[in-house]
Each structure stands twice: as structure tokens, then as C-alpha cells.
Amino acid sequence: MEFYLIAISISVLIYMLMASGLSLQYGFTGLVNFGYVGFFAIGAYTSGLLSLQGVPLPVSFLAAMLLAGALAYPLGIITLRLGGDYLAIITLGFSETVRILLMKEDWLTRGVHGVPGLPRVFDDWAGVSSGDLTLLLLLLVVNIAVFALIAYLVRSPFGRIIASIRDNEVAVRALGKNPAAFKTRSLMLGSALAGLAGAFQAHYVTFIAPEQFVPLITFYVWIAIIVGGPNRILGIVVGTIILLTFLEGSRFMRDFVGGVSEVQLASVRFFIIGMALICTILYRPNGLFPDKFSKGK
Amino acid sequence: MSLLSVKNLSARFGAFTAFDGVDIELAKGSLTGLIGTNGAGKSTLFSAITGYITPSSGEVKFDGHDMLPLSIEKRVEKGLSRTFQVPREFSRLSVFQNLMAAPPNQAGESLAKLFITPGRVRRQEAELAERADSMLQFLNLARVADTPAGSLSGGQKKLLELGRLLMLEPSCIMLDEPFAGVNPVLVEELSQRIVELNQRGITLLIIEHDLASLSRLVPRLYAMDRGRIIAEGKPSEVLADPRVREAYMGGVI
Ligand SMILES: Nc1ncnc2c1ncn2[C@@H]1O[C@H](COP(=O)(O)OP(=O)(O)OP(=O)(O)O)[C@@H](O)[C@H]1O
Ligand SMILES: [Mg+2]
């Protein structure tokens, strides 16, 4: 039970990192990134492959963040001048391209077989059992640091401009500021967080394969921030917990009910997620925890 | 000396001509009105001058610079700014934050400076906050400083948009119907503010349907009809011009 709690908490905290990055992009800037999992994959593979070459984990984690953030730059440059809708399509295409490259470039990624045997974060000195607990603590600290970072950013002049862009991009241009430059930075920051989450995931599960990075993951993160409320830190926290509780809970449900196949279960899951989204949008359009100015709208 | 000079400017949308062969000259420090019936092309002309649409031919010079190759942002940097007929407030930001968003070159807009020189960012914020506060006083918006801009009344949004522009300290302001939806008392007050701005050396061009208030405010008027400038001069002369009277269907003025 204790192991299980630690394991699920680690998953929650990895998802929470992703939710933070996506909420920076969507909740605070209004960017619709449907390819978020692509940056998660880049982070996982970057850190995973580097660590197998003997690169120390702190360095490989940093590289994962930097590469994921850097890859957002060209996407931003290409699409953010064109306006919102293009970003959604192009990012979705990006994440699928990443996944297909991971499948096809065997020489680097071992293709569909995936890469096993990645080093775990703290096992060298903490041992397997307390390693997970230490990882959990590290993730907790990282998440809190990220929240502090986001809180500082959104209250800063930078945060004011990205919020202005979300509200009325044309008016931002009328003030002589170039929205694309700000949006690109927000996109890069959020993507770097996905990269960091990917690195944590890779070295926690110790195995990475392209099938782990399907678009469904992107939509899980979207659901977390939409249900919780995309521009409140409390929304990020609660939304992620609800999501993971549901994902784990539905697994239990199968053990409980019995005779349900994995495929059937997946369909039920989709159904419930769809219903939850529809209900949220109908009854709590700004999430469970809307920011103070979105209330009542 | 001419600050804004528009020569032979035309804009077409497919077969439709929004305006054609428009010439406008604004002297530095001048205060000018632009009138015309609905659909005459006034707002579209503003959009062409400020870079929101690309004119099909003609020339726009501001302070000696050719404006047409420049982006919207670059034109604003040169000092040419505008408001919109339909206010474009940052609806989820407070009125105060709307004003704070405007000033150019804020240190805190750079991610690097936020972390390397947080002290400088804080000092600058404090300075800007003072300016924003006095702007709120100036525009009678102090009472709603912390209200989300989206829930302001139509007239208050117009004031806010003007205030946001003034935070930029532009040298030329083009106002698109600043009095629309503003109550008569406030129109008087707003006119007073506009005169004060003009006395500070700011050049203004104002689109307005409230002809009475406008002709009291500005010494010079342009009149537009169906995409062309049909008259220019003193308000009394322009409003007496037969073409203008005809455009307004005789009775209205
Ligand atoms: N992007 C566009 N595409 C097609 N037609 C346009 C476009 N922008 C403006 N027009 C047309 O140009 C004409 C002039 O519009 P404009 O908004 O400039 O009028 P206006 O003089 O500001 O009128 P009002 O006093 O009612 O605001 C209108 O017939 C409008 O439909
Ligand atoms: Mg108009």
C-alpha cells in the first residue's frame, strides 16, 4: 500500500509538472498546444539516451529541458505570427512527427522496441526502496519551485503582457508590442517543463518507448487543467489529482467488476472523460477554480 | 510642419473600394476632426494609416518616415497610435493593470531581467503605478481601478482605451469615436482633456459623429463620404459645405 501510494504520488507529480507548463501556455497566454506530449517525449528520450552514454543525470535533465524548450522556438516562429488556430494543428502534427521519428530512427532510439535499463534517479546512493521516496520528495520540491516561478511570472510585467495577449492580441499590437515574441517565450517555457517531466518519467519508469507518447497523453493534461481551472495554481493541483485518481480508479474498477477487457475498459474511460469534459464546460466553464476575474462568466 | 502626411491613399477589398485618393495633412501639434456618414471609410482609413490593413496605393509619411513598409508595432514605436471604434480592453485584467500593460520598454517584460535585476523591475513598476494612478484620476476611473476591464460600461471602456494609449506617451493619437456612448457631462470633460493633451504638444485626429461637440473642440475638420474626402477646413465652413450637407441628407445638421 505504501509503495503504491508513493508510486501514484510520483505519477501525480510528473503530470502536475506537465499541467503547469500547459497552463502557462494555455491558461496564462491563451496558446492552444495540442502536441504537448511531443515535448514530453523529447525530454524523456534526451535524458534517457544521454544517461546511457554516461552523462550524469543532472546534466541530462538540464539537456532535456533545454532541447524541449529550444524545439518550441521554431514552432513558435512559424505559427505564432499566423494566429491561434494554426498553433493547435501544427503542434499536433509536431508531436505525431516526433513519435514517428522515435519509431523509425532505430539507430538512435531502438524504434518500437524502446530503450530499457535507464538509470533511476536516486538508486545509486539511496537504494531502490528509499530511492522512490527520495524521488517523490525531489518532485515535490521541483513542483513547488515551478509554482513559485509561475506565480512570480504571472504577476510580473511579462505575465501582464501574456495575459493581455490572451484577452486581446490586436490591442497588444496597438501598444507597440509584438505578441509573437511573448507567445514564443511562453511556448518555450511551457515546453521546457514538459521536457523536464519527460526526463523524470524516463528515469522513474526506466523504460521509454514511442507508444508511451501518444496524443492521448496531451489530452489527459488538457483535461487536468480544464477541469481544475487553467489559470490558478490550485486548479493545476486539484485537476491533476482528479485526473490521476480517475485513471487509477478505473484500473481498480476492472479488478473489482471483473470480466472487463482492457479494450472495453479503455472505451469506458474515454466515455467518462468525455462526459467529465462536457459537464465541466457546461457547468464550470472556467474550471473548478476559476481565477478571480473569470467568475460568473 | 507636417507630422502626418497621407497622399493619394486608396484601399480596396476585392471589387469594393473602401476609400480612394485620400489626402490628409496633420501639422505638428494640430487638433483635427474627421467626420462622415456610416460606412464612409473613416475607420478603414485609420486602419490603413496605422498598419492594420495594407492600402492598394498611396503614401503615408509620419515624422518624415515612410510608414507603409513598417509593422503596426514599429509605427507605434515612432509615436503614431490609435484607439478602436469598438473598445479592445484586456477584459480579464483590472483597469489598473490595463494601464500598466501599456508603457513601452518595461524591464520586467524581459525574462532575463526579471531574474537578473528584480530590483530594477520593482522600481520601474512603482514609477509606472504612480503614472497609472494619476491617469486613473485624469480619466475619472479611479473608482473602478480594481474592476476587471471587461465589466466596465461602454463609455468607461472608451476612456480606458484612451488612457492606455496615453500611457504610451505618443506624439500623435488617432481617436475613433471617443464620445460614442459617453454621457454628455463626460463628453465635455473629455473634450477638456483632449484640449489639454493638445496643449502639451500631442497631435490629434478624431473621428466623431457628435458633430456639435466635435466642431466646438477642433479648429479644423475633414469630411468624408463614400471613400473620398469631400471637404476640409474650419468646422463652420465644412458643415455648411453643400456636398457635406447632401451627404448627411440635408436635414441632420
Ligand atoms: N476588411 C474589410 N473587408 C471588406 N470590407 C470592408 C473591410 N473593412 C471595411 N470594409 C468596408 O468598408 C466600408 C467603410 O467602413 P468603415 O468602418 O471604414 O466606415 P466608417 O466610416 O468608420 O463608418 P462608421 O461611422 O459607421 O464607423 C464599409 O462598407 C465596410 O463594410
Ligand atoms: Mg468607423
XYZ file of C-alpha atoms and ligand atoms in Angstrom:
582
model
C 0.000 0.000 0.000
C 2.770 2.385 0.967
C 4.632 1.575 -2.251
C 1.501 2.054 -4.191
C 0.876 5.462 -2.628
C 4.418 6.544 -3.413
C 4.068 5.310 -6.970
C 0.814 7.105 -7.626
C 2.102 10.275 -5.969
C 5.101 10.237 -8.278
C 2.787 9.925 -11.282
C 0.643 12.757 -9.989
C 3.663 14.999 -9.568
C 5.015 14.215 -13.045
C 1.647 15.031 -14.561
C 1.479 18.142 -12.412
C 4.725 19.387 -13.924
C 3.201 18.951 -17.356
C -0.015 20.613 -16.257
C 1.973 23.599 -15.003
C 3.675 24.018 -18.357
C 0.451 23.659 -20.316
C -1.378 26.072 -18.067
C 1.400 28.611 -18.598
C 0.788 28.213 -22.323
C -2.986 27.965 -22.367
C -4.304 29.384 -19.108
C -1.979 32.341 -18.855
C -1.190 33.042 -22.527
C -4.083 31.512 -24.454
C -1.903 29.245 -26.623
C -3.553 26.035 -27.785
C -0.864 23.369 -27.851
C -2.283 20.018 -28.944
C 1.153 18.474 -29.308
C 2.275 18.847 -25.748
C 3.233 15.179 -25.448
C 5.857 15.742 -28.166
C 7.898 17.880 -25.791
C 7.411 15.307 -23.022
C 8.796 12.678 -25.415
C 11.752 14.850 -26.394
C 12.602 15.298 -22.722
C 12.276 11.594 -21.944
C 14.418 10.457 -24.867
C 17.017 13.207 -24.496
C 17.703 12.466 -20.858
C 17.296 8.715 -21.290
C 19.698 8.375 -24.211
C 22.247 10.784 -22.764
C 22.286 8.949 -19.442
C 23.043 5.685 -21.242
C 26.091 7.423 -22.719
C 27.290 8.058 -19.176
C 26.132 11.663 -18.923
C 25.316 12.458 -15.283
C 21.588 12.815 -14.606
C 21.586 16.477 -13.547
C 23.172 17.299 -16.907
C 20.854 15.043 -18.899
C 17.813 16.538 -17.129
C 19.020 20.001 -17.997
C 19.581 18.935 -21.599
C 16.044 17.514 -21.718
C 14.595 20.858 -20.655
C 16.769 22.891 -22.961
C 16.110 20.753 -26.033
C 12.359 20.601 -25.453
C 12.298 24.367 -24.922
C 14.512 25.039 -27.922
C 12.364 22.907 -30.247
C 9.381 25.063 -29.332
C 11.205 28.055 -30.785
C 10.903 27.248 -34.495
C 7.295 26.131 -33.973
C 6.569 29.448 -32.329
C 8.302 31.414 -35.049
C 6.419 29.587 -37.793
C 2.944 29.580 -36.307
C 2.564 32.383 -33.816
C 2.606 35.048 -36.488
C -0.305 33.313 -38.145
C -2.672 33.432 -35.185
C -4.102 30.921 -32.749
C -5.661 28.184 -34.803
C -2.538 27.238 -36.676
C -0.644 26.514 -33.494
C -3.115 23.783 -32.477
C -2.747 21.951 -35.791
C 0.977 22.406 -36.178
C 1.775 21.283 -32.644
C -0.407 18.201 -33.049
C 1.495 17.430 -36.249
C 4.744 18.045 -34.418
C 4.034 15.565 -31.644
C 2.990 12.863 -34.093
C 6.110 13.549 -36.167
C 8.215 13.167 -33.055
C 6.542 9.861 -32.226
C 7.020 8.517 -35.751
C 10.659 9.580 -35.788
C 11.165 7.786 -32.481
C 9.650 4.688 -34.063
C 11.606 4.868 -37.319
C 15.063 6.059 -36.290
C 16.140 2.674 -34.907
C 19.835 3.544 -34.835
C 19.169 6.163 -32.181
C 16.010 5.104 -30.382
C 15.750 1.334 -30.964
C 12.416 2.084 -32.627
C 9.250 0.420 -31.359
C 11.235 -1.818 -29.006
C 12.012 1.154 -26.840
C 15.002 1.780 -24.632
C 15.146 -0.235 -21.393
C 17.505 -0.056 -18.453
C 17.622 3.674 -17.839
C 19.288 4.642 -14.577
C 16.979 5.635 -11.745
C 17.430 8.985 -10.095
C 18.480 8.174 -6.547
C 19.115 4.435 -6.549
C 22.888 4.773 -6.544
C 23.018 6.049 -3.023
C 19.509 5.646 -1.618
C 18.716 2.103 -2.747
C 15.601 1.028 -4.597
C 13.107 1.349 -1.741
C 14.065 4.735 -0.343
C 15.024 5.827 -3.863
C 11.387 6.241 -4.778
C 10.633 8.185 -1.642
C 13.579 10.497 -2.298
C 12.400 10.944 -5.875
C 8.960 11.810 -4.571
C 10.445 14.479 -2.332
C 12.536 15.851 -5.172
C 9.453 16.047 -7.394
C 7.591 17.804 -4.632
C 10.338 20.394 -4.334
C 10.514 20.819 -8.117
C 6.753 21.299 -8.378
C 6.743 23.861 -5.606
C 9.613 25.689 -7.280
C 7.685 25.663 -10.565
C 4.602 27.054 -8.841
C 6.710 29.792 -7.304
C 8.174 30.540 -10.723
C 4.752 30.706 -12.346
C 3.362 32.865 -9.559
C 6.283 35.279 -9.965
C 5.991 35.333 -13.750
C 2.251 35.894 -13.989
C 2.420 38.805 -11.556
C 5.326 40.402 -13.417
C 5.125 42.782 -16.397
C 5.825 39.731 -18.572
C 2.788 37.999 -17.081
C 0.719 41.094 -17.687
C 1.599 41.073 -21.377
C 0.864 37.374 -21.902
C -2.479 37.855 -20.131
C -3.165 40.838 -22.378
C -2.376 38.713 -25.416
C -4.831 36.095 -24.190
C -7.511 38.780 -23.820
C -6.921 40.829 -26.966
C -3.948 40.315 -29.200
C -4.754 43.190 -31.569
C -4.776 45.643 -28.687
C -1.327 44.431 -27.647
C -0.052 45.293 -31.097
C -1.725 48.689 -30.793
C 0.556 49.247 -27.806
C 3.592 48.642 -29.981
C 4.409 45.225 -28.524
C 4.975 42.188 -30.681
C 2.735 39.365 -29.401
C 4.661 36.670 -31.290
C 7.806 37.344 -29.270
C 5.971 36.929 -25.958
C 3.988 33.925 -27.102
C 7.152 32.198 -28.291
C 8.737 32.646 -24.881
C 5.685 31.272 -23.117
C 5.608 28.334 -25.509
C 9.289 27.616 -24.866
C 8.966 27.813 -21.087
C 5.938 25.521 -21.020
C 7.632 23.072 -23.356
C 10.767 23.029 -21.239
C 8.595 21.972 -18.299
C 7.182 19.146 -20.406
C 10.780 18.160 -21.203
C 11.627 18.110 -17.514
C 8.551 15.976 -16.777
C 9.656 13.631 -19.557
C 13.079 13.211 -18.003
C 11.527 12.378 -14.639
C 9.190 9.903 -16.294
C 12.010 8.182 -18.219
C 14.195 7.682 -15.171
C 11.322 6.670 -12.968
C 9.889 4.014 -15.292
C 13.430 3.195 -16.569
C 11.988 2.332 -19.961
C 10.934 4.566 -22.834
C 9.085 3.583 -25.999
C 7.213 5.599 -28.644
C 3.874 4.101 -27.568
C 4.113 5.997 -24.292
C 3.872 9.283 -26.124
C 0.558 9.114 -27.945
C -1.704 12.195 -28.295
C -3.927 10.769 -25.550
C -1.331 11.958 -23.015
C -1.679 15.510 -24.335
C -5.408 15.327 -23.807
C -5.035 13.936 -20.309
C -3.035 17.034 -19.397
C -5.610 19.233 -21.092
C -8.366 17.576 -19.107
C -6.480 18.146 -15.862
C -6.133 21.881 -16.425
C -9.600 22.389 -17.870
C -11.298 20.558 -15.035
C -9.188 22.256 -12.378
C -9.108 25.705 -13.936
C -6.264 26.653 -16.259
C -5.118 29.878 -14.652
C -4.956 29.053 -10.987
C -2.218 27.054 -9.325
C -4.845 25.433 -7.115
C -6.635 24.424 -10.327
C -3.498 22.755 -11.647
C -3.027 20.803 -8.409
C -6.614 19.683 -7.992
C -7.158 18.993 -11.699
C -4.112 16.729 -11.837
C -5.145 14.859 -8.713
C -8.653 14.330 -10.075
C -7.265 13.079 -13.384
C -4.885 10.584 -11.809
C -7.456 9.426 -9.291
C -9.738 8.698 -12.177
C -7.095 6.957 -14.287
C -6.023 4.787 -11.372
C -9.554 4.302 -10.133
C -10.718 2.922 -13.444
C -7.941 0.356 -13.247
C -9.218 -0.784 -9.856
C -12.715 -0.864 -11.213
C -11.693 -3.609 -13.595
C -10.282 -5.753 -10.803
C -13.420 -5.078 -8.870
C -16.032 -5.761 -11.532
C -14.096 -8.490 -13.302
C -14.596 -9.825 -16.800
C -13.898 -6.443 -18.379
C -11.232 -6.466 -21.067
C -8.574 -3.790 -21.419
C -10.214 -2.618 -24.638
C -13.631 -2.313 -23.038
C -12.137 -0.509 -20.102
C -10.407 1.949 -22.410
C -13.738 2.727 -24.046
C -15.426 3.276 -20.691
C -12.579 5.567 -19.708
C -12.977 7.614 -22.874
C -16.677 7.832 -22.263
C -16.275 9.079 -18.708
C -13.550 11.544 -19.690
C -15.763 12.887 -22.457
C -18.694 13.266 -20.082
C -16.499 14.958 -17.475
C -15.241 17.441 -20.058
C -18.717 18.218 -21.342
C -20.025 18.709 -17.817
C -17.095 20.947 -16.920
C -17.611 23.103 -19.972
C -21.342 23.311 -19.368
C -21.354 23.915 -15.645
C -17.898 25.208 -14.726
C -16.530 26.728 -17.952
C -13.535 28.172 -16.124
C -12.770 25.011 -14.196
C -13.369 24.179 -10.550
C -11.095 27.024 -9.525
C -11.547 29.937 -11.902
C -9.285 32.983 -11.496
C -10.995 35.807 -9.726
C -11.870 37.737 -12.866
C -13.374 34.828 -14.755
C -16.052 34.079 -12.201
C -19.643 34.251 -13.280
C -18.869 34.341 -16.958
C 5.443 71.464 -40.362
C 3.502 68.361 -41.243
C 3.689 65.430 -38.812
C 1.367 63.041 -40.606
C 1.052 63.248 -44.340
C -1.278 60.931 -46.247
C -1.144 61.203 -50.021
C -3.485 59.712 -52.567
C -4.203 56.715 -50.309
C -6.635 54.067 -51.564
C -7.833 50.747 -50.197
C -9.797 48.057 -51.958
C -11.339 44.817 -50.746
C -11.861 42.849 -53.940
C -14.134 44.936 -56.102
C -15.185 47.147 -53.188
C -13.336 50.428 -52.718
C -13.274 51.375 -49.025
C -11.625 54.727 -49.744
C -9.917 56.295 -52.698
C -7.354 59.050 -53.278
C -7.399 60.317 -49.716
C -5.094 63.224 -48.829
C -4.670 64.286 -45.211
C -2.086 66.593 -43.681
C -1.739 66.984 -39.924
C 0.552 69.752 -38.740
C 2.653 69.010 -35.657
C 0.595 69.907 -32.596
C -2.656 70.240 -34.518
C -6.116 69.106 -33.463
C -8.260 67.870 -36.336
C -11.623 66.176 -36.753
C -12.773 63.641 -39.316
C -16.480 63.276 -39.983
C -18.533 61.276 -42.420
C -21.620 59.140 -42.686
C -21.699 55.474 -41.645
C -19.556 53.403 -43.935
C -17.758 56.415 -45.390
C -14.433 54.676 -44.785
C -13.143 56.600 -41.773
C -12.211 53.646 -39.570
C -10.737 51.800 -42.514
C -8.603 54.855 -43.265
C -7.328 54.759 -39.663
C -6.520 51.087 -40.103
C -4.554 51.783 -43.255
C -2.588 54.615 -41.673
C -1.740 52.568 -38.577
C -0.903 49.340 -40.396
C -3.867 47.036 -39.753
C -4.674 46.820 -43.445
C -2.454 47.313 -46.468
C -3.616 50.090 -48.795
C -3.617 49.360 -52.506
C -1.795 52.571 -53.379
C -0.652 55.869 -51.966
C 1.739 57.143 -49.356
C 1.766 57.569 -45.578
C 4.570 59.616 -44.058
C 4.911 60.195 -40.347
C 7.581 62.477 -38.931
C 9.457 62.134 -42.217
C 9.394 58.303 -42.189
C 7.643 56.203 -44.787
C 5.138 54.208 -42.698
C 3.815 51.715 -45.222
C 6.665 49.185 -45.022
C 6.532 49.226 -41.214
C 4.616 46.821 -38.969
C 1.886 48.065 -36.628
C 4.306 47.834 -33.713
C 7.024 49.848 -35.444
C 4.545 52.594 -36.283
C 3.516 52.780 -32.649
C 7.176 52.984 -31.657
C 7.513 56.012 -33.932
C 4.732 57.678 -31.953
C 1.676 57.010 -34.105
C -1.138 55.450 -32.091
C -4.861 54.848 -32.351
C -7.932 53.721 -30.454
C -10.606 51.428 -31.868
C -14.226 52.199 -32.581
C -15.183 49.096 -30.608
C -13.019 49.187 -27.490
C -10.431 46.464 -27.184
C -9.839 46.287 -23.477
C -7.926 43.461 -21.813
C -11.130 42.144 -20.322
C -9.787 39.906 -17.567
C -7.167 42.372 -16.399
C -8.109 45.058 -13.903
C -8.485 48.616 -15.156
C -5.252 49.478 -13.376
C -3.408 46.545 -14.980
C -4.735 47.577 -18.394
C -2.921 50.868 -17.963
C 0.199 49.208 -16.559
C 0.427 46.957 -19.611
C 0.887 49.869 -21.983
C 4.202 51.645 -21.390
C 6.962 50.553 -23.760
C 10.352 49.120 -22.840
C 9.451 47.733 -19.446
C 12.373 45.897 -17.904
C 10.026 43.283 -16.470
C 8.879 42.235 -19.917
C 12.236 40.534 -20.373
C 12.516 37.141 -18.698
C 16.239 37.642 -18.180
C 15.799 40.998 -16.450
C 13.065 39.596 -14.213
C 15.655 37.335 -12.650
C 18.856 39.313 -13.026
C 17.635 42.752 -11.994
C 14.427 42.219 -9.991
C 15.130 45.419 -8.064
C 15.071 47.492 -11.213
C 11.837 45.805 -12.307
C 10.239 46.641 -8.956
C 11.359 50.275 -9.052
C 10.020 50.666 -12.561
C 6.717 49.103 -11.553
C 6.413 51.597 -8.707
C 7.044 54.506 -11.088
C 4.527 53.200 -13.593
C 1.980 52.616 -10.837
C 2.183 56.298 -9.961
C 1.627 57.277 -13.562
C -1.248 54.814 -13.867
C -2.833 56.231 -10.715
C -2.726 59.773 -11.980
C -4.093 58.603 -15.333
C -7.000 56.986 -13.484
C -7.662 60.315 -11.780
C -7.362 62.160 -15.080
C -9.989 59.915 -16.667
C -12.285 59.576 -13.677
C -11.660 55.849 -13.468
C -10.047 55.708 -10.021
C -13.192 54.239 -8.511
C -13.063 51.208 -10.799
C -9.281 50.736 -10.699
C -9.529 47.144 -9.486
C -12.522 46.126 -11.576
C -11.913 43.749 -14.476
C -11.986 45.909 -17.586
C -14.468 43.583 -19.254
C -17.197 44.610 -16.843
C -16.844 48.372 -17.404
C -19.614 50.297 -19.135
C -19.189 51.113 -22.820
C -18.219 54.705 -22.113
C -15.740 53.713 -19.419
C -14.100 51.310 -21.844
C -13.609 54.188 -24.277
C -11.951 56.203 -21.526
C -9.790 53.274 -20.529
C -8.631 52.778 -24.080
C -7.675 56.426 -24.324
C -5.827 56.157 -21.030
C -3.954 53.100 -22.190
C -2.758 54.981 -25.255
C -1.731 57.992 -23.216
C 0.475 55.730 -21.091
C 2.487 55.236 -24.293
C 3.157 58.973 -24.499
C 2.613 59.014 -28.248
C 3.220 62.107 -30.346
C 0.114 61.527 -32.477
C -3.181 59.992 -31.394
C -5.970 58.962 -33.699
C -9.255 58.517 -31.822
C -12.097 56.545 -33.370
C -15.351 57.919 -31.936
C -14.114 58.757 -28.434
C -17.506 60.221 -27.451
C -19.681 57.313 -28.567
C -21.561 56.019 -25.532
C -20.035 58.611 -23.225
C -22.552 60.729 -21.294
C -22.805 64.456 -22.194
C -21.176 65.706 -18.998
C -18.254 63.392 -19.523
C -18.043 64.401 -23.191
C -17.440 67.965 -22.047
C -14.840 66.774 -19.602
C -13.226 64.506 -22.150
C -13.086 67.374 -24.645
C -11.318 69.373 -21.976
C -8.787 66.572 -21.538
C -8.239 66.388 -25.255
C -7.522 70.111 -25.388
C -5.068 69.703 -22.517
C -3.308 66.894 -24.359
C -3.164 69.021 -27.464
C -1.682 71.887 -25.465
C 1.029 69.508 -24.305
C 2.007 69.197 -27.956
C 0.222 65.980 -28.919
C -1.212 65.909 -32.425
C -4.738 64.507 -32.595
C -7.076 63.299 -35.304
C -10.579 62.490 -34.097
C -13.361 60.595 -35.829
C -16.689 61.587 -34.301
C -20.393 61.522 -35.114
C -21.243 64.032 -32.385
C -20.783 66.948 -34.786
C -21.745 69.620 -32.266
C -19.188 68.533 -29.673
C -16.554 67.915 -32.293
C -16.877 71.265 -34.014
C -16.584 73.009 -30.655
C -13.437 71.029 -29.959
C -11.402 71.152 -33.167
C -10.340 74.117 -35.268
C -10.162 72.042 -38.433
C -12.284 69.290 -39.987
C -12.132 66.783 -42.797
C -15.372 65.374 -44.155
C -15.519 62.010 -45.898
C -18.211 60.451 -47.986
C -18.196 57.168 -49.844
C -14.447 56.779 -49.512
C -13.441 60.281 -50.564
C -12.532 63.456 -48.755
C -15.267 65.870 -49.829
C -14.422 68.914 -47.751
C -11.832 70.309 -45.387
C -11.430 73.485 -43.403
C -12.959 75.251 -40.420
C -15.860 73.292 -38.863
C -18.369 76.036 -39.706
C -17.264 76.044 -43.343
C -17.197 72.266 -43.681
C -20.602 71.802 -42.098
C -22.009 74.489 -44.405
C -20.498 72.855 -47.487
C -23.290 71.713 -49.852
C -21.604 68.387 -50.539
C -21.373 67.681 -46.827
C -24.987 68.708 -46.299
C -26.027 66.448 -49.121
C -24.009 63.536 -47.783
C -25.803 63.921 -44.475
C -29.130 64.018 -46.368
C -29.851 67.652 -45.757
C -31.784 67.578 -42.535
C -29.417 66.254 -39.896
C -27.162 69.290 -39.481
N -11.813 44.097 -44.172
C -12.835 44.536 -44.921
N -13.325 43.789 -45.935
C -14.355 44.239 -46.679
N -14.947 45.408 -46.497
C -14.518 46.198 -45.514
C -13.431 45.808 -44.659
N -13.214 46.789 -43.766
C -14.126 47.738 -44.043
N -14.885 47.393 -45.084
C -15.973 48.189 -45.644
O -15.521 49.491 -45.840
C -16.582 50.402 -45.625
C -16.142 51.511 -44.704
O -16.120 51.016 -43.389
P -15.584 51.880 -42.176
O -15.647 51.027 -40.972
O -14.291 52.476 -42.514
O -16.705 53.020 -42.089
P -16.764 54.223 -41.086
O -16.657 55.460 -41.895
O -15.830 54.058 -39.977
O -18.276 54.074 -40.590
P -18.896 54.243 -39.114
O -19.093 55.697 -38.919
O -20.194 53.517 -39.216
O -17.955 53.644 -38.165
C -17.751 49.616 -45.094
O -18.686 49.446 -46.135
C -17.142 48.292 -44.707
O -18.053 47.243 -44.906
Mg -15.974 53.677 -38.058
